[in-house]
mmCIF file of C-alpha atoms in Angstrom:
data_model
loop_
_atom_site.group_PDB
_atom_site.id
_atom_site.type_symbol
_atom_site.label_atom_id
_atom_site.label_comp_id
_atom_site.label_asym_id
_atom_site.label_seq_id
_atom_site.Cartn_x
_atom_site.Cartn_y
_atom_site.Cartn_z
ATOM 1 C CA UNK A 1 32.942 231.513 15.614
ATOM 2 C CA UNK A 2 33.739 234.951 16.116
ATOM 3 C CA UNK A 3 30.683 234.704 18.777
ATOM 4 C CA UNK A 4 32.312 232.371 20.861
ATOM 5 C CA UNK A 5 35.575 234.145 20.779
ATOM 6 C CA UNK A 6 34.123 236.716 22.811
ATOM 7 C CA UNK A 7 32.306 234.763 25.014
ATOM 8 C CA UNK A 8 35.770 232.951 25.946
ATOM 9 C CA UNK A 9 37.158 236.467 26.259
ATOM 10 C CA UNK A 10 34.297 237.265 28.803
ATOM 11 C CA UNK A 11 34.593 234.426 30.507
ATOM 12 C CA UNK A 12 38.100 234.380 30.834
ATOM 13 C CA UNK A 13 38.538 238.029 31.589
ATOM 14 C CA UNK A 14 42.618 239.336 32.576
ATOM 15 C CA UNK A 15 40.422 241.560 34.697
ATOM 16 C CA UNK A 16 40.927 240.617 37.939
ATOM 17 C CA UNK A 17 37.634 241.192 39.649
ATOM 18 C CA UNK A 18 35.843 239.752 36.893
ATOM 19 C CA UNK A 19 38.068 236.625 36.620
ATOM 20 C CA UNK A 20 37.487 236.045 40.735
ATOM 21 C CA UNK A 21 33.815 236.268 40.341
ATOM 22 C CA UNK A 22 33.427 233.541 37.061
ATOM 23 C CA UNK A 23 35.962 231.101 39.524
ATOM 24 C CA UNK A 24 33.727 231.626 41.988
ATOM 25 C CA UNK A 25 30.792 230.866 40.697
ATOM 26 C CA UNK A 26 32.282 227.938 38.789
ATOM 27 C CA UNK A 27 34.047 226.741 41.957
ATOM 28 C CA UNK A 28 30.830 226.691 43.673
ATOM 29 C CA UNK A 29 29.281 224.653 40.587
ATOM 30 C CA UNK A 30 32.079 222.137 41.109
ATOM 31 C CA UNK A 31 31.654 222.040 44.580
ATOM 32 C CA UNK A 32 27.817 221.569 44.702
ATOM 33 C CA UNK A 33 27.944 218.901 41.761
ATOM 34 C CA UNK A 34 30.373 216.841 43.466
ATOM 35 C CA UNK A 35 28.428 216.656 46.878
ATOM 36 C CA UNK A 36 24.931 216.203 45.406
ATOM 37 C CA UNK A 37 26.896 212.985 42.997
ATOM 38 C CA UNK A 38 28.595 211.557 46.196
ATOM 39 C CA UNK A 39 26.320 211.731 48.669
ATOM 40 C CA UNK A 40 23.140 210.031 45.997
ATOM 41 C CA UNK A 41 25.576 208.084 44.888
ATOM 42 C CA UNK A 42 26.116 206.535 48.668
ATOM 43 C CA UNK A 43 22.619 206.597 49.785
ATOM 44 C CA UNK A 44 21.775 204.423 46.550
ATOM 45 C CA UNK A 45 24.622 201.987 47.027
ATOM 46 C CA UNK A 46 23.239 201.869 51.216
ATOM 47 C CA UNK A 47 19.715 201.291 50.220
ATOM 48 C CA UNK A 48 20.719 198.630 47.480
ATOM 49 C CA UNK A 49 22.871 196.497 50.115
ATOM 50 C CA UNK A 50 19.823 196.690 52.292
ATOM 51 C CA UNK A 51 17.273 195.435 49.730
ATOM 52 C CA UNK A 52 19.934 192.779 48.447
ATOM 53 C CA UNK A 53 19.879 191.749 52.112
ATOM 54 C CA UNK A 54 15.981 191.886 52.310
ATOM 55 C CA UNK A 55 15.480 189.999 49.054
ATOM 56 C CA UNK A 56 17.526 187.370 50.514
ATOM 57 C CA UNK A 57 16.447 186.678 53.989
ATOM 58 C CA UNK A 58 13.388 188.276 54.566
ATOM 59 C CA UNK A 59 10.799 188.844 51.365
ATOM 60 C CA UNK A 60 12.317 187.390 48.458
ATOM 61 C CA UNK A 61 12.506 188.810 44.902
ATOM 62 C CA UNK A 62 9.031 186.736 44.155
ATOM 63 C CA UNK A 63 6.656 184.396 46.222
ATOM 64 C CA UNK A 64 3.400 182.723 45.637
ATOM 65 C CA UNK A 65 1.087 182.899 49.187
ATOM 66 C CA UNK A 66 -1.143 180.125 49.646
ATOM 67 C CA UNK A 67 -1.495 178.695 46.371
ATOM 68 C CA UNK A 68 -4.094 175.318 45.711
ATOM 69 C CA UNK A 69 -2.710 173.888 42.689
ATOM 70 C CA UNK A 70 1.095 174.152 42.789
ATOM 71 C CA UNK A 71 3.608 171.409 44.090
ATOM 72 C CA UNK A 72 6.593 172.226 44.837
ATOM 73 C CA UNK A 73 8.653 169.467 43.183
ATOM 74 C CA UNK A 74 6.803 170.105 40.360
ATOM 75 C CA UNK A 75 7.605 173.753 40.634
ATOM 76 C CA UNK A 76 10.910 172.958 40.899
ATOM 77 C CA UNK A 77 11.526 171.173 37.688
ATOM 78 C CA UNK A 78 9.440 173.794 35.936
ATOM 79 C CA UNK A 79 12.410 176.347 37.081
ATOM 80 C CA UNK A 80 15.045 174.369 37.016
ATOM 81 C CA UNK A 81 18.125 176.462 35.261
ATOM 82 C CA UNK A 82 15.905 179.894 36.210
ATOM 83 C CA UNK A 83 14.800 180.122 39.856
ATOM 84 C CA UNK A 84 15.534 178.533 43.098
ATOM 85 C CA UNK A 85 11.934 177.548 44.389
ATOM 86 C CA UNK A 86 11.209 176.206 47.925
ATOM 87 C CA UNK A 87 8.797 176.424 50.170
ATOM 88 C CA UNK A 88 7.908 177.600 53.873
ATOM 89 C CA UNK A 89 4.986 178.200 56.020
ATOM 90 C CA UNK A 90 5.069 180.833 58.389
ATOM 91 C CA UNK A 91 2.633 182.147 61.299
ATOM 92 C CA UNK A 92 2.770 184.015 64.742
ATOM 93 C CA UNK A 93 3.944 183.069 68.049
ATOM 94 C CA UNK A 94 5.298 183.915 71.481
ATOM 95 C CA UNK A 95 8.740 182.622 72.375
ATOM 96 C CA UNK A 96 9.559 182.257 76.496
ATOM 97 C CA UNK A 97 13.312 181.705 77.691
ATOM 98 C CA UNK A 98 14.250 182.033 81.232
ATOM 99 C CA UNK A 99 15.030 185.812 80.607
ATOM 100 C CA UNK A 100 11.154 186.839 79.312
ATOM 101 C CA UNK A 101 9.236 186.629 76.509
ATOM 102 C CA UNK A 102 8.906 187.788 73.236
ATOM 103 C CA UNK A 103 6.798 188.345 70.169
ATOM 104 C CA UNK A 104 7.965 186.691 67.279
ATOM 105 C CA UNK A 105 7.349 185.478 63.712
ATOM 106 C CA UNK A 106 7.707 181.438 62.644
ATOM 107 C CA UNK A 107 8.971 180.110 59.790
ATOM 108 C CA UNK A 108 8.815 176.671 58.961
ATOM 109 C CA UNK A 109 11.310 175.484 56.989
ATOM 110 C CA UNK A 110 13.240 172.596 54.847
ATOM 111 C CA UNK A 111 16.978 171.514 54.635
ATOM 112 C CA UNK A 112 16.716 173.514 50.976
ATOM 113 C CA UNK A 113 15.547 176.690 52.522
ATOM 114 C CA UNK A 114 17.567 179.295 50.832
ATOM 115 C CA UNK A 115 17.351 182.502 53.754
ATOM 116 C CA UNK A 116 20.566 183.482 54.121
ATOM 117 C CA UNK A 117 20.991 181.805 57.710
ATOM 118 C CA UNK A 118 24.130 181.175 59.627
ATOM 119 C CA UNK A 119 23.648 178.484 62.158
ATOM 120 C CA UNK A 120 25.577 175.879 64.053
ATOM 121 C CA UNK A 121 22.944 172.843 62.623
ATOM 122 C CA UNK A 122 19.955 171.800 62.541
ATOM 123 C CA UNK A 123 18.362 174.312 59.717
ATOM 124 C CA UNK A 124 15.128 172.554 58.765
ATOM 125 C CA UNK A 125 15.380 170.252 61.302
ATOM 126 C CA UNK A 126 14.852 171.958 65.053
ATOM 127 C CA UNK A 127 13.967 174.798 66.289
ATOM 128 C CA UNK A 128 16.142 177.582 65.714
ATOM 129 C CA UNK A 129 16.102 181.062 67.936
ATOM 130 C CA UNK A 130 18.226 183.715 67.160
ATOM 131 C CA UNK A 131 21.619 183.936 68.484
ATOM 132 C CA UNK A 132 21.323 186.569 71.395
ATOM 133 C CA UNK A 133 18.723 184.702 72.205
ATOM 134 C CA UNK A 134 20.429 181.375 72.674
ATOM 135 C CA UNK A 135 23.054 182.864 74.852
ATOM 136 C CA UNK A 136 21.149 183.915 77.064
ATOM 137 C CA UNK A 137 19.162 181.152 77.421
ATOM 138 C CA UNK A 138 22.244 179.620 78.727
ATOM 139 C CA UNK A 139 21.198 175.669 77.687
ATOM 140 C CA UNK A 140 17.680 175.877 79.633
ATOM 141 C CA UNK A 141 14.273 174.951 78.331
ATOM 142 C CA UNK A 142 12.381 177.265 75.773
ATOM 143 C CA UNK A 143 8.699 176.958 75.414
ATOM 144 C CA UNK A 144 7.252 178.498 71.992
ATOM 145 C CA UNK A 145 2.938 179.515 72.157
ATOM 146 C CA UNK A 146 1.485 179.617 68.531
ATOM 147 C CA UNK A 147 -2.504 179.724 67.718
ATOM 148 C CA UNK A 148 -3.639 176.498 66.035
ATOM 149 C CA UNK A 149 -6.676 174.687 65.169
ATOM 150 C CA UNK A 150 -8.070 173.241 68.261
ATOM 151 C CA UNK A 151 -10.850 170.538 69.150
ATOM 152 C CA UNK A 152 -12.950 172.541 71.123
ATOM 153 C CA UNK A 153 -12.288 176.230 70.139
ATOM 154 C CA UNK A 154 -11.641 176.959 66.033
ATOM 155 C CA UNK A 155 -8.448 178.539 67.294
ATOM 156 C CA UNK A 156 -6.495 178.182 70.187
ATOM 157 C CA UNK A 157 -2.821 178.675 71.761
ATOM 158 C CA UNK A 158 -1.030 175.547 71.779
ATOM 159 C CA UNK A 159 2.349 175.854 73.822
ATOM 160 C CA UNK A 160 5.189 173.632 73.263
ATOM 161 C CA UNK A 161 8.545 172.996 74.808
ATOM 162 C CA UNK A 162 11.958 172.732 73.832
ATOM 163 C CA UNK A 163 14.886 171.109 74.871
ATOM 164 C CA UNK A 164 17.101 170.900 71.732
ATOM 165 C CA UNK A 165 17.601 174.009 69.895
ATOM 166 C CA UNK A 166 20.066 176.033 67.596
ATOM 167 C CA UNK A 167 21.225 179.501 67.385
ATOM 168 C CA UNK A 168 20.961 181.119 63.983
ATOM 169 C CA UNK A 169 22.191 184.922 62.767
ATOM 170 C CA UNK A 170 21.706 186.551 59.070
ATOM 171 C CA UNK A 171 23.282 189.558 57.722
ATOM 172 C CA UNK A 172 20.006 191.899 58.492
ATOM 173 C CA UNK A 173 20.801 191.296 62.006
ATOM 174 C CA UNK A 174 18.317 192.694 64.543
ATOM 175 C CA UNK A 175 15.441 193.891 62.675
ATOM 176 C CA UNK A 176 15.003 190.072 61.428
ATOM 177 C CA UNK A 177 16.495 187.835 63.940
ATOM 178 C CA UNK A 178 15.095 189.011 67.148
ATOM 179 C CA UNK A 179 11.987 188.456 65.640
ATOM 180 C CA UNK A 180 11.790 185.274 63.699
ATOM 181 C CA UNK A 181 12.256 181.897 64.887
ATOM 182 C CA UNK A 182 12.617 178.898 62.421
ATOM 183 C CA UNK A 183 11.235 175.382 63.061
ATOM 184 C CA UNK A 184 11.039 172.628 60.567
ATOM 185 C CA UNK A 185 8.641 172.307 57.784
ATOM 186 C CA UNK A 186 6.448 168.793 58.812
ATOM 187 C CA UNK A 187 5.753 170.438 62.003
ATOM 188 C CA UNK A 188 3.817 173.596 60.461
ATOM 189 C CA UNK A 189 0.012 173.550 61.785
ATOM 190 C CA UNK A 190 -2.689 173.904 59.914
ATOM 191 C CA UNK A 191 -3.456 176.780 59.411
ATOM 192 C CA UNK A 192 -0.106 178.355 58.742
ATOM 193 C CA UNK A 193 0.329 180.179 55.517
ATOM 194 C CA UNK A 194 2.005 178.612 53.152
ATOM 195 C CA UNK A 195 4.678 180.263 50.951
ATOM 196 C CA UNK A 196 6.449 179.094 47.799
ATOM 197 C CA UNK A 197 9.746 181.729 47.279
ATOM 198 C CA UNK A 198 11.535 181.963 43.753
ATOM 199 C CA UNK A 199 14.829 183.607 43.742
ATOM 200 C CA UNK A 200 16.417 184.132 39.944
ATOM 201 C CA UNK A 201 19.372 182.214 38.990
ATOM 202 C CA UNK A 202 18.893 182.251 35.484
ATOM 203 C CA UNK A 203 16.663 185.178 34.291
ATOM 204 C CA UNK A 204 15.604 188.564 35.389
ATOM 205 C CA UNK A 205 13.285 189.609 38.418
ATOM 206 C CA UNK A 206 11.056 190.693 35.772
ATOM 207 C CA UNK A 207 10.577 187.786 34.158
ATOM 208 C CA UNK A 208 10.444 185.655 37.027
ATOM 209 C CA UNK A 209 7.735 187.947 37.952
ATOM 210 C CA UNK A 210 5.871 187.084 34.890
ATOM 211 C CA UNK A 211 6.218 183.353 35.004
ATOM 212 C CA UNK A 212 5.302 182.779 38.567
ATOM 213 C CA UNK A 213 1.790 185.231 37.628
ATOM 214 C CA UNK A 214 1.513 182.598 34.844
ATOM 215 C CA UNK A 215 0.797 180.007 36.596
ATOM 216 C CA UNK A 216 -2.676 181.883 38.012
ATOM 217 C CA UNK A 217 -2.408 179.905 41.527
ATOM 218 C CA UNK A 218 -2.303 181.632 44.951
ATOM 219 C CA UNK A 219 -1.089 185.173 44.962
ATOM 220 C CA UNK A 220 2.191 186.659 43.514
ATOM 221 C CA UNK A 221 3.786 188.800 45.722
ATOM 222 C CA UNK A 222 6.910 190.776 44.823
ATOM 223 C CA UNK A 223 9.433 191.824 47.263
ATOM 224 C CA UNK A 224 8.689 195.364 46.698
ATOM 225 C CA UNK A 225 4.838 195.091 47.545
ATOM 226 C CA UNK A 226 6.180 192.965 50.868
ATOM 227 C CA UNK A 227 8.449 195.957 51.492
ATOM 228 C CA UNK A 228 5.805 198.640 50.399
ATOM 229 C CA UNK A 229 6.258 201.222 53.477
ATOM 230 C CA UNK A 230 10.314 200.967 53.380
ATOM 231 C CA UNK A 231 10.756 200.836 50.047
ATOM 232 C CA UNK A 232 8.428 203.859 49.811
ATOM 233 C CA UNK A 233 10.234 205.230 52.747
ATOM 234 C CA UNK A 234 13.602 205.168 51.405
ATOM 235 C CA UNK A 235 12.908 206.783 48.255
ATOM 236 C CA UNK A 236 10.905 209.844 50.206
ATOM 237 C CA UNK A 237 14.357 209.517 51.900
ATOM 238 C CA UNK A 238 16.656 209.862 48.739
ATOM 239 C CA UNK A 239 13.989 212.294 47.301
ATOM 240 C CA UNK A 240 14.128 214.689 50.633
ATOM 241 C CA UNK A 241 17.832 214.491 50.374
ATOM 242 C CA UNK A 242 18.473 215.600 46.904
ATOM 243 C CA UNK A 243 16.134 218.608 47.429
ATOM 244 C CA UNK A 244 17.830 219.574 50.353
ATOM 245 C CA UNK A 245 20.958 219.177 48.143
ATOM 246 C CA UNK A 246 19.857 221.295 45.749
ATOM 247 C CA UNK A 247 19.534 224.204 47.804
ATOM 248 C CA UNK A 248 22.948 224.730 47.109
ATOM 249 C CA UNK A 249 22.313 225.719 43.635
ATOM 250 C CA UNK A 250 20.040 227.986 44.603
ATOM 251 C CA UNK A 251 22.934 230.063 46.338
ATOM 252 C CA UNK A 252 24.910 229.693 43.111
ATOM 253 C CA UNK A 253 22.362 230.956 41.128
ATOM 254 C CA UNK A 254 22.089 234.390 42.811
ATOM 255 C CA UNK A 255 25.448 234.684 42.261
ATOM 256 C CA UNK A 256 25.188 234.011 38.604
ATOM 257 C CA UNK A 257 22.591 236.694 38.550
ATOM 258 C CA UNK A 258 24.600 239.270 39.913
ATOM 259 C CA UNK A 259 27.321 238.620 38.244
ATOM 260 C CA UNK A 260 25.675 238.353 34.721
ATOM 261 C CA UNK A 261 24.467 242.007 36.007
ATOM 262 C CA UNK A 262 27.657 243.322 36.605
ATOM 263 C CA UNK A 263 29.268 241.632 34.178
ATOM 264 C CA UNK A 264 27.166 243.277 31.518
ATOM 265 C CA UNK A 265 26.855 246.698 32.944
ATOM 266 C CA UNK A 266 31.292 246.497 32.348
ATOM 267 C CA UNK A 267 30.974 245.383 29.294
ATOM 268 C CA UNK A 268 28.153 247.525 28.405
ATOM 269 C CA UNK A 269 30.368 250.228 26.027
ATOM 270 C CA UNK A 270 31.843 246.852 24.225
ATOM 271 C CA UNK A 271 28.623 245.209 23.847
ATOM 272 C CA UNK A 272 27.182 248.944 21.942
ATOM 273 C CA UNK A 273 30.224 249.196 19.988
ATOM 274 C CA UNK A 274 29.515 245.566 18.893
ATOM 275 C CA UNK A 275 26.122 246.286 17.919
ATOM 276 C CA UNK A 276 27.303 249.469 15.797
ATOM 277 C CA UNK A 277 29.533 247.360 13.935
ATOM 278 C CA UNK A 278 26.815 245.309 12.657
ATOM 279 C CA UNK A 279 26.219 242.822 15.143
ATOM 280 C CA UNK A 280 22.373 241.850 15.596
ATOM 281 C CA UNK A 281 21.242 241.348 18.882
ATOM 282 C CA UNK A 282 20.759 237.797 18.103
ATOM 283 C CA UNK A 283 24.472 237.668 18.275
ATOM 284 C CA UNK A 284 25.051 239.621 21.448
ATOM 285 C CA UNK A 285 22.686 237.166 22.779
ATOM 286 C CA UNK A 286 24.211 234.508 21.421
ATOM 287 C CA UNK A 287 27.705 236.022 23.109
ATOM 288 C CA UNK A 288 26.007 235.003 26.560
ATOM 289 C CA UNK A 289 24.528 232.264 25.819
ATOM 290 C CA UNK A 290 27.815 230.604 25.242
ATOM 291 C CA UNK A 291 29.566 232.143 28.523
ATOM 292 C CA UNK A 292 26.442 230.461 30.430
ATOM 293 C CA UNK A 293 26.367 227.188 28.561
ATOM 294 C CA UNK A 294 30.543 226.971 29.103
ATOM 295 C CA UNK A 295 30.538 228.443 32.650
ATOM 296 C CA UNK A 296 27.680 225.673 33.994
ATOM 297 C CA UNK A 297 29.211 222.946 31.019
ATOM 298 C CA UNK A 298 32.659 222.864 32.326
ATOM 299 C CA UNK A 299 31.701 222.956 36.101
ATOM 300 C CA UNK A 300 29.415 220.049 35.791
ATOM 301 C CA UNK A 301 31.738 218.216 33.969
ATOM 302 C CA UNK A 302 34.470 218.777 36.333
ATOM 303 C CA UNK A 303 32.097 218.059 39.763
ATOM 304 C CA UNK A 304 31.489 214.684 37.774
ATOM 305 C CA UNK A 305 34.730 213.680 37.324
ATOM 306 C CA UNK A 306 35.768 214.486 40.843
ATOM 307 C CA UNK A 307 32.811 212.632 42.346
ATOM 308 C CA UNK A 308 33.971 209.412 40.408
ATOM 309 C CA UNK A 309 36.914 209.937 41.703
ATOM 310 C CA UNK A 310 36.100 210.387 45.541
ATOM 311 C CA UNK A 311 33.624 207.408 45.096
ATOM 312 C CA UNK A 312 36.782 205.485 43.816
ATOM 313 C CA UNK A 313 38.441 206.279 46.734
ATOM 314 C CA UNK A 314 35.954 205.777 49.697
ATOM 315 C CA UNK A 315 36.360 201.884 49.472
ATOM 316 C CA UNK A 316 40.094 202.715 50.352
ATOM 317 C CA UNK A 317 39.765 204.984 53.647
ATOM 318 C CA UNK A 318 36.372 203.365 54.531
ATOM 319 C CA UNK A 319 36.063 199.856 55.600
ATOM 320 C CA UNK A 320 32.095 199.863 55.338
ATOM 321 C CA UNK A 321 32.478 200.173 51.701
ATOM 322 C CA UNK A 322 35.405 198.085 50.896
ATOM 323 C CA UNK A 323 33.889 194.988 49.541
ATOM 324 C CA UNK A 324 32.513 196.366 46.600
ATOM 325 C CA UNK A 325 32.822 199.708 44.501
ATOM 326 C CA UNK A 326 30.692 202.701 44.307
ATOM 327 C CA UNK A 327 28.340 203.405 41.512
ATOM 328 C CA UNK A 328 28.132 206.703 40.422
ATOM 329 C CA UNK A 329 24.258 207.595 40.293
ATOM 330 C CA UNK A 330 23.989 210.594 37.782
ATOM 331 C CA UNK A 331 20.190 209.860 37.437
ATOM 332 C CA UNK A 332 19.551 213.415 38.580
ATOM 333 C CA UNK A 333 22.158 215.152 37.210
ATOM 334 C CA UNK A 334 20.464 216.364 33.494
ATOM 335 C CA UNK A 335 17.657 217.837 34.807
ATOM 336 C CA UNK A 336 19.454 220.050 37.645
ATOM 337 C CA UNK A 337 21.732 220.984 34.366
ATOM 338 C CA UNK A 338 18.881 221.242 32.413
ATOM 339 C CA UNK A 339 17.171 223.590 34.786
ATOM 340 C CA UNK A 340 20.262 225.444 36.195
ATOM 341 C CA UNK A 341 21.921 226.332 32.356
ATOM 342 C CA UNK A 342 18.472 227.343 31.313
ATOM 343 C CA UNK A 343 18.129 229.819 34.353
ATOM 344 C CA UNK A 344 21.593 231.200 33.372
ATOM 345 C CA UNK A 345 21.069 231.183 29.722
ATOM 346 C CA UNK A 346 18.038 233.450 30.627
ATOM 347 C CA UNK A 347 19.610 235.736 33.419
ATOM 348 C CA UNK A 348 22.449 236.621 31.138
ATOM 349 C CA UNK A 349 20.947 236.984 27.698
ATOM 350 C CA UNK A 350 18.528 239.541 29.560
ATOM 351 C CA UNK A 351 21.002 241.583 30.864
ATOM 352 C CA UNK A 352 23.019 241.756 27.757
ATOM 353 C CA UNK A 353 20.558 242.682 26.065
ATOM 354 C CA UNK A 354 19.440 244.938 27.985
ATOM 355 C CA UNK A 355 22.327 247.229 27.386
ATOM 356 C CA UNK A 356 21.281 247.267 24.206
ATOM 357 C CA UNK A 357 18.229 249.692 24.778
ATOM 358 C CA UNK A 358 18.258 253.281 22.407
ATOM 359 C CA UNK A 359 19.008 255.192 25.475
ATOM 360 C CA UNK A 360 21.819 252.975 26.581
ATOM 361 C CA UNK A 361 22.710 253.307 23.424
ATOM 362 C CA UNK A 362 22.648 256.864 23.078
ATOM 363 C CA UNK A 363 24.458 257.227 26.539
ATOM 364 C CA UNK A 364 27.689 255.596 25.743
ATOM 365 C CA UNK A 365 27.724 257.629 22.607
ATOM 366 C CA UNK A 366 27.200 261.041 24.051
ATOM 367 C CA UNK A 367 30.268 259.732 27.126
ATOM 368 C CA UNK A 368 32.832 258.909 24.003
#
């Protein structure tokens, strides 16, 4: 007890220039906490819109490619209360409209295809271009040029032309729609691949996961493996960004170093007297120990609390976030404690004790 009365009294000092030099440092703690909070915190609710989004429209949470065995129906029933199951066939094509061409991906799909897609009719049932697209081509004929079985040649182009189409849109706009175009299901060719998606209704991705590898037909693909590179991408991303953040602390810590030198070089007449009134130099060592551990304590605590309180507040002054609420990610936060108290712990328990040497010692004797 009496140990961490005099670590208080250190730390909060009357003495002006050592009371400006603790707020500094603990300022800058606050400071640095708060931004490396927000900003992961906002990067991780960004990346999880996007992979809601790409679970939905483009990969889904769990598929089975080209399995022999499985019907859908029956997969269907199997679920039922768990999973939404359906399936499509996709392959690759080249779409022409009056304004050029394009490279694109096909999807054949059924009335219960469940891919997130805004159209004005005719999902599952004609072809369907993406919206831009239809626009510009203004009500004219569209011709789309996939590679099928042929008669003569294994494979061969086969072009076909359109006079009835629809327009669709989903919510990963660009990156999806001006590639993909959707036709229905019956008039897949042969050797499109065929795809049965599960998305969780009533269980865990996890599970699903587990279920649908069960069954030991086809291939089970997750939506991560689909996504490899740019779900491997964004995390390089996050992981770059909260190294870059935590450069700050590296600033703060040099700080925290000096001032555990100074600090300790004023207080180097108390800290003998202490240790000639019977304290050990387990205690002095103790003494900053505690001034660390409360000095980094209380400004992480604080930083926390104000970034749960800016992330509360961004919905309200930024219209990007207003439809849902922020979640504070604090995932990193105990080791950069961890690793930044420890440093301190260190930095001032060697100084302090370092006034503690005989001819330290024997120098503020011979000055009283």
């Amino acid at each position: 007890m009496k140990c961490m009365r005099i670590a208080l009294g250190y730390l909060f000092s009357k003495n002006g220039k050592e009371a400006s030099r603790n707020i500094r440092i603990a300022l800058g703690l606050i400071f640095s906490t708060m931004v490396l909070l927000s900003v992961l915190s906002v990067m991780d609710h960004l990346q999880n819109s996007r992979f809601s989004y790409i679970k939905r429209i483009r990969s889904f949470p769990v598929v089975l490619k080209n399995p022999e065995k499985s019907d859908t129906e029956a997969l269907k029933d199997e679920f039922s209360g768990l999973a939404t199951v359906f399936e499509y066939r996709t392959t690759e094509g080249l779409l022409k409209t009056g304004d050029g061409e394009a490279a694109v991906s096909v999807r054949y799909i059924g009335p219960d295809y469940e891919g997130g897609l805004v159209t004005n009719g005719g999902a599952g049932e004609k072809l369907l271009i993406p919206y831009r697209l239809y626009l510009s081509a203004k009500g004219r004929e569209v011709s789309l040029t996939t590679l099928e079985e042929g008669k003569v040649a294994r494979i061969a182009p086969k072009t076909r032309t359109y006079a009835s189409y629809a327009a669709f849109q989903t919510a990963l706009g660009s990156e999806f729609d001006l590639q993909t175009v959707f036709l229905p299901l019956e008039a897949a060719p042969e050797g499109a691949v065929r795809y049965i998606a599960f998305i969780p209704t009533g269980i865990g991705e996890k599970e699903l996961e587990e279920r649908v590898r069960a069954l030991a037909d086809g291939t089970c693909i997750t939506w991560q493996e689909s996504e490899a590179s740019l779900y491997g991408a964004m995390l390089v991303e996050k992981n770059v960004m909260s190294l870059l953040l935590m450069s700050l602390y590296l600033v703060i810590f040099v700080q925290v170093v000096q001032n555990a030198s100074v600090t300790s070089n004023a207080k180097r007449r108390e800290l003998v007297s202490l240790y000639l009134m019977g304290y050990t130099k387990r205690d002095i060592s103790l003494v900053a120990f505690l001034m660390a551990f409360f000095m980094t304590g209380f400004s992480f605590i604080i930083g926390t609390v104000l970034a749960k309180l800016f992330l509360m507040a961004i919905p309200y002054c930024v219209t990007l976030f207003a439809k849902g609420s922020l979640r504070l990610d604090v995932s990193s936060l105990p080791a950069v404690y961890a690793g930044f108290t420890l440093l301190s712990v260190v930095s001032y328990v060697r100084f302090f004790r370092s006034r503690l040497k005989e001819d330290t010692v024997r120098e503020v004797l011979n000055s009283v």
